[in-house]
CSV table of C-alpha atoms in Angstrom, one decimal:
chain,number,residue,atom,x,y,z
S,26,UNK,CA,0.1,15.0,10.7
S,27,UNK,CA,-0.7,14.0,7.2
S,28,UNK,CA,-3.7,12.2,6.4
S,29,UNK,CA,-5.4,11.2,3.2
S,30,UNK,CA,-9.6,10.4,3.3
S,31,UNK,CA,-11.5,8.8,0.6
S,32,UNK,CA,-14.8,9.5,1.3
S,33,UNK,CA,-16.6,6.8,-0.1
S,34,UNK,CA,-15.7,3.2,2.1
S,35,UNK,CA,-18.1,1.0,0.0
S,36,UNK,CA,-19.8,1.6,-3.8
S,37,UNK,CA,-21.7,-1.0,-5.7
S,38,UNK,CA,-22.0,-0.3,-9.5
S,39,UNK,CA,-23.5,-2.1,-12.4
S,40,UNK,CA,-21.3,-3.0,-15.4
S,41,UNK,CA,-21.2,0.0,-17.5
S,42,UNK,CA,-21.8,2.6,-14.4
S,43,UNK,CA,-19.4,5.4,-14.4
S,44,UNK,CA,-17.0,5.5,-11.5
S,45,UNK,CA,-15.8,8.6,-9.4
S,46,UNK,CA,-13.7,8.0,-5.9
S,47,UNK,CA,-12.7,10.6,-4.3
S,48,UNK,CA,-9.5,11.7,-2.2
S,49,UNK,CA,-8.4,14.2,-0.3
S,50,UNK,CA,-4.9,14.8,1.2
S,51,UNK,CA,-4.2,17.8,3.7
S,52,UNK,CA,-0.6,18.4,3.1
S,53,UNK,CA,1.1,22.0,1.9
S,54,UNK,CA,4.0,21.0,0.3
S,55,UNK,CA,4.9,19.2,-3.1
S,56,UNK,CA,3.2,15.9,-3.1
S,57,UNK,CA,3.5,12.6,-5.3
S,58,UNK,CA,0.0,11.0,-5.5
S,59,UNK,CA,-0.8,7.5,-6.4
S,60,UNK,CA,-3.9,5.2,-7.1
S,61,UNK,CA,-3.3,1.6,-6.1
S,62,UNK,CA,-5.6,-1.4,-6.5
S,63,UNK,CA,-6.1,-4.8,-4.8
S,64,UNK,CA,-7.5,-7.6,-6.5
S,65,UNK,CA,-9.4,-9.9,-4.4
S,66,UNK,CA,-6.5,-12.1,-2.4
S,67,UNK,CA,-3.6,-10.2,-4.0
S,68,UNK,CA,-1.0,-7.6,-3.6
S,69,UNK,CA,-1.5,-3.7,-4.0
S,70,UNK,CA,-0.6,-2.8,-8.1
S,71,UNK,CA,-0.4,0.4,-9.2
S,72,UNK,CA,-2.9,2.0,-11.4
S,73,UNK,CA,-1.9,5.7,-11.5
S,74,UNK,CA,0.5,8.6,-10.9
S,75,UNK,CA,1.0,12.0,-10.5
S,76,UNK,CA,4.5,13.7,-10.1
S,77,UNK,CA,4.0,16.9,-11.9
S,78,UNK,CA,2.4,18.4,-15.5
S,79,UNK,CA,-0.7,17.7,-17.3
S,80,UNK,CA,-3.5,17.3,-13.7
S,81,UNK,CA,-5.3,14.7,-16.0
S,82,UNK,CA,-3.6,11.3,-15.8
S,83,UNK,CA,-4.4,8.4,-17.3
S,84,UNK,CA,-3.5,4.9,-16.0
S,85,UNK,CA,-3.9,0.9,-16.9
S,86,UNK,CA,-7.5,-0.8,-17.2
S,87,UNK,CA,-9.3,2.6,-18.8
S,88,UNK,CA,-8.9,4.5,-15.3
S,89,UNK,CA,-8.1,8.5,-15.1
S,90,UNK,CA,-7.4,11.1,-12.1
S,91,UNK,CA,-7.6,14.3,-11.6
S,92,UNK,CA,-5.1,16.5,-9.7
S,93,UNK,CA,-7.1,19.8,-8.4
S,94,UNK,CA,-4.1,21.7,-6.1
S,95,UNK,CA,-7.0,24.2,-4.9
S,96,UNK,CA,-8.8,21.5,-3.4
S,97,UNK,CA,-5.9,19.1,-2.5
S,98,UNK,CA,-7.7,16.5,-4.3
S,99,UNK,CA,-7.1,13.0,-7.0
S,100,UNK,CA,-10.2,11.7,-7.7
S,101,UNK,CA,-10.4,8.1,-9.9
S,102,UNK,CA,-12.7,8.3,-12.3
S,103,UNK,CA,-13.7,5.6,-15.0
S,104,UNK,CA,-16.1,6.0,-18.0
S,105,UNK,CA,-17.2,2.4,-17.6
S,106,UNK,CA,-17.0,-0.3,-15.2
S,107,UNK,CA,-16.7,-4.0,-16.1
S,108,UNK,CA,-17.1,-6.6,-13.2
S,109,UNK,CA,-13.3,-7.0,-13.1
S,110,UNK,CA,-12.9,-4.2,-11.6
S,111,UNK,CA,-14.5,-5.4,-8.4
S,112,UNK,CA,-11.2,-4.7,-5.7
S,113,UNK,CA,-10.5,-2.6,-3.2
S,114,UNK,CA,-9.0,1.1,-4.0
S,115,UNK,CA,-6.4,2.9,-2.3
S,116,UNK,CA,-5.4,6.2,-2.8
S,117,UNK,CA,-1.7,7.7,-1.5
S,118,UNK,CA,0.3,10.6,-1.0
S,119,UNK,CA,3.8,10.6,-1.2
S,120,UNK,CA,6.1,13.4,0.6
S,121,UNK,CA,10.2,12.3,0.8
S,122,UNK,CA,10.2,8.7,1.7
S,123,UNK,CA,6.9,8.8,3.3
S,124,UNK,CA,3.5,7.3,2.1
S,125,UNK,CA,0.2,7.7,3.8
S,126,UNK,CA,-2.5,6.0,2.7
S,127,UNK,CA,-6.4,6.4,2.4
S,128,UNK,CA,-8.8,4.0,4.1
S,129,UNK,CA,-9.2,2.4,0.6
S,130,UNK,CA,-12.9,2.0,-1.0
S,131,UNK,CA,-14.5,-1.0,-1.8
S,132,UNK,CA,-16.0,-1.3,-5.2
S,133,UNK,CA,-18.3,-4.2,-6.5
S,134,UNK,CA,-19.4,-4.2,-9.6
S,135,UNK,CA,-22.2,-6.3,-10.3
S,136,UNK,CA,-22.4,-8.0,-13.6
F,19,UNK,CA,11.2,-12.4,-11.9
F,20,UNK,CA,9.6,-11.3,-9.1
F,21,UNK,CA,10.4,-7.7,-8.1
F,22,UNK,CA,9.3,-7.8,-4.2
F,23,UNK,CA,9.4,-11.2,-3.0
F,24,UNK,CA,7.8,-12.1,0.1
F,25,UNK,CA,8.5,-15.4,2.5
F,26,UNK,CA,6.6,-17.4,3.4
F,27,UNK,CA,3.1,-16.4,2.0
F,28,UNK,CA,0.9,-18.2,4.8
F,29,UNK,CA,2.0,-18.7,8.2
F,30,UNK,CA,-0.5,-20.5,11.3
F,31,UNK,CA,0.8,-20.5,14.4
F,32,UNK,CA,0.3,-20.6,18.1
F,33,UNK,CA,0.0,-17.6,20.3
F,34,UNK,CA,3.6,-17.4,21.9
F,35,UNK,CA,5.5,-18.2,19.4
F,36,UNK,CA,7.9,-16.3,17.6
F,37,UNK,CA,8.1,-15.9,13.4
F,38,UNK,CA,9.9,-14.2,11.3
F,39,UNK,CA,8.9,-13.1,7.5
F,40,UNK,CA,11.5,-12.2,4.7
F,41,UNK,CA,11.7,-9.9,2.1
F,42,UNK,CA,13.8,-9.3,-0.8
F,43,UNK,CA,13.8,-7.2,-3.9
F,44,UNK,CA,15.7,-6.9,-7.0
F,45,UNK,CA,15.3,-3.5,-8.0
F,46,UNK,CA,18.0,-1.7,-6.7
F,47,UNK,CA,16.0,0.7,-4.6
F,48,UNK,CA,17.0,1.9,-1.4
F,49,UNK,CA,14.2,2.1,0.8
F,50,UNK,CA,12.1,-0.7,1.8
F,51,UNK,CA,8.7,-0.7,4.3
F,52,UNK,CA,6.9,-3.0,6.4
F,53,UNK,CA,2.8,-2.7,6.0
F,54,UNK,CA,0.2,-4.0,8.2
F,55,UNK,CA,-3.0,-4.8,6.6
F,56,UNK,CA,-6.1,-5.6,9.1
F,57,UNK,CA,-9.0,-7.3,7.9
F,58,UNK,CA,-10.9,-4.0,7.8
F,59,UNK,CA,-7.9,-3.9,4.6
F,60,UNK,CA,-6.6,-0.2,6.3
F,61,UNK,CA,-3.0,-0.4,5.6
F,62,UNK,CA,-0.4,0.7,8.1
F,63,UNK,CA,2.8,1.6,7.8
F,64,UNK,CA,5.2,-0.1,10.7
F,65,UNK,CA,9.2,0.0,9.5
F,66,UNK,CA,10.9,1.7,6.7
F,67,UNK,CA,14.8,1.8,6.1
F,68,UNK,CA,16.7,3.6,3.6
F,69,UNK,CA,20.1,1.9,2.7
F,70,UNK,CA,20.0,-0.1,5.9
F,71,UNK,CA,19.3,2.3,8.3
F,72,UNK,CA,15.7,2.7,9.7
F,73,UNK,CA,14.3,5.8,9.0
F,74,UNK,CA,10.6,5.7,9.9
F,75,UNK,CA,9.2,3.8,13.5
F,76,UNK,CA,5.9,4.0,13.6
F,77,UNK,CA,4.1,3.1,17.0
F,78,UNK,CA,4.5,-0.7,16.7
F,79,UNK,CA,4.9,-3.0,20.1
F,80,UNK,CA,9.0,-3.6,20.6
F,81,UNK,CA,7.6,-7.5,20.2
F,82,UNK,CA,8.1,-6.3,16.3
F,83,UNK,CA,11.5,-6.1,15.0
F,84,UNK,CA,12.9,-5.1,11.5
F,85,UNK,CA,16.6,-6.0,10.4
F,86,UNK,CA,18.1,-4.9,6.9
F,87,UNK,CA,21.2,-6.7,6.8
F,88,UNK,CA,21.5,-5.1,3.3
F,89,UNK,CA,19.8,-2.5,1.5
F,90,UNK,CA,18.1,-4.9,-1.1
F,91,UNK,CA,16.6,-7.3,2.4
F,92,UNK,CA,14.7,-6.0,4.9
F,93,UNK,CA,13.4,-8.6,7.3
F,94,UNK,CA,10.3,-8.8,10.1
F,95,UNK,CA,10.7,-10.9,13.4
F,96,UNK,CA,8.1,-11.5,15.4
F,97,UNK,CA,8.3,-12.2,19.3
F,98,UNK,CA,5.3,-13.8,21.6
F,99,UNK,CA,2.7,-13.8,18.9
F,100,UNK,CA,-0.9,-12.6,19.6
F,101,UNK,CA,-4.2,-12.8,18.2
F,102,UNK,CA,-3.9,-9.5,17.4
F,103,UNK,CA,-0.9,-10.0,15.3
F,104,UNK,CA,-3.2,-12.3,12.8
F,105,UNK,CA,-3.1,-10.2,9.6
F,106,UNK,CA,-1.7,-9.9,6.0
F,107,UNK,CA,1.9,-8.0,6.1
F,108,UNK,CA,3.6,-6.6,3.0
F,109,UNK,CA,6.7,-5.7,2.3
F,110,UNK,CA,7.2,-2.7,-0.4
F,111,UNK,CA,10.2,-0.3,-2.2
F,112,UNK,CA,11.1,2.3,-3.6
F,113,UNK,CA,13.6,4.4,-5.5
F,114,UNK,CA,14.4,6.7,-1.8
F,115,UNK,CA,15.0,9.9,-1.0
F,116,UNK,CA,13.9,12.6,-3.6
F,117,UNK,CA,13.3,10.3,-6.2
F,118,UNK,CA,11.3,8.4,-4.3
F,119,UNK,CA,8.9,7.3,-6.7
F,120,UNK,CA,6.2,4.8,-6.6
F,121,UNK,CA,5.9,1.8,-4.0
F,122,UNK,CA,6.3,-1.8,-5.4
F,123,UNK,CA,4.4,-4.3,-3.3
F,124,UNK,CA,5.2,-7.7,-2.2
F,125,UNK,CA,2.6,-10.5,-2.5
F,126,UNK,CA,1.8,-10.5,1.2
F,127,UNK,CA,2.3,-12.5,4.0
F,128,UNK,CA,-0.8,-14.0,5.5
F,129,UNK,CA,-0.3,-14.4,9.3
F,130,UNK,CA,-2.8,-16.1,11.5
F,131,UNK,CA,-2.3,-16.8,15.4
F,132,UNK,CA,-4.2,-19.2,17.0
């Protein structure tokens, strides 16, 4: 079965910290990958996306990932948090009309 | 407009009872899903339909039951509610099939059984 890990369940980070979550995915074939957020008390948005081309994406709020195919990985990186940013982070693979989804990582960013 | 609109937001209600949660979106995709999201915020996928026909069952108790009655609605019913049941469900969709695209989320339906 597919799955998709993040590694990282709960980081704390003071405003201005640099941000790195990690994900990995175990699945051969040709895979859609996504970062979504959650705000506290509202829906999942999407941040980020990778079909296919340039492995360095950049999405809304300052937020960039990383596709590395050798290592079946999209890591979320951002130079600088601000306390907004405080939410919960999900990362997902898409194959056909499936979508699995991480465990999601919390992130607090204390101001 | 909202693109994935979920009713109603907040439901309480009684263990045994029966509710049902709707979902519509205006988007003109063809494939809509049913999410469970526990309060440890894992998210689980429980129904997906592509143009009205179910295409993905994941282990869900038969008390749970989707209906699409069109490709734009996809609908969750409820029988003999438990406390287990008591968490936030979202509806989502996308394009379908191989141009499948991203998944656009619902506001969520909070469910709590007393």
């Amino acid at each position: 079965a597919q799955s998709v890990s993040q590694h990282n369940h709960h980081v704390i980070l003071s405003e201005a910290a640099s941000l790195e979550l990690g994900c990995n995915y175990s699945y051969g074939g040709t895979v859609n990958l996504f970062w979504y957020v959650q705000y506290p008390g509202q829906h999942l948005q999407l941040l980020l996306k990778y079909f296919s081309g340039d492995p360095l994406v950049k999405g809304i709020k300052g937020f960039e990932a990383e596709f590395i195919k050798s290592k079946f990985s999209f890591n979320l990186r951002k130079p600088s948090v601000q306390w907004s940013d405080t939410a919960e982070y999900f990362c997902a693979v898409n194959t056909g009309n499936q979508f699995y989804f991480g465990t999601g990582t919390s992130l607090t960013v204390i101001p | 407009d909202t693109a994935v609109s979920q009713t109603p937001k907040y439901l309480v209600t009684q263990m045994g009872n029966d509710k049902s949660i709707k979902c519509e979106q205006n988007l003109g995709h063809d494939t809509m899903y049913w999410y469970k999201q526990d309060s440890k915020k894992f998210l689980k996928i429980m129904f997906s339909y592509n143009n009205k026909e179910l295409i993905i069952n994941e282990t869900v108790p038969n008390r749970f039951s989707p209906k699409s009655p069109d490709k734009a609605h996809l609908n969750l019913h409820i029988n003999s509610l438990e406390l287990g049941d008591s968490a936030v469900y979202f509806c989502a969709s996308a394009l379908g099939g191989a141009r499948t695209g991203e998944l656009f989320f619902g506001e969520g339906s909070r469910l709590t059984v007393l």
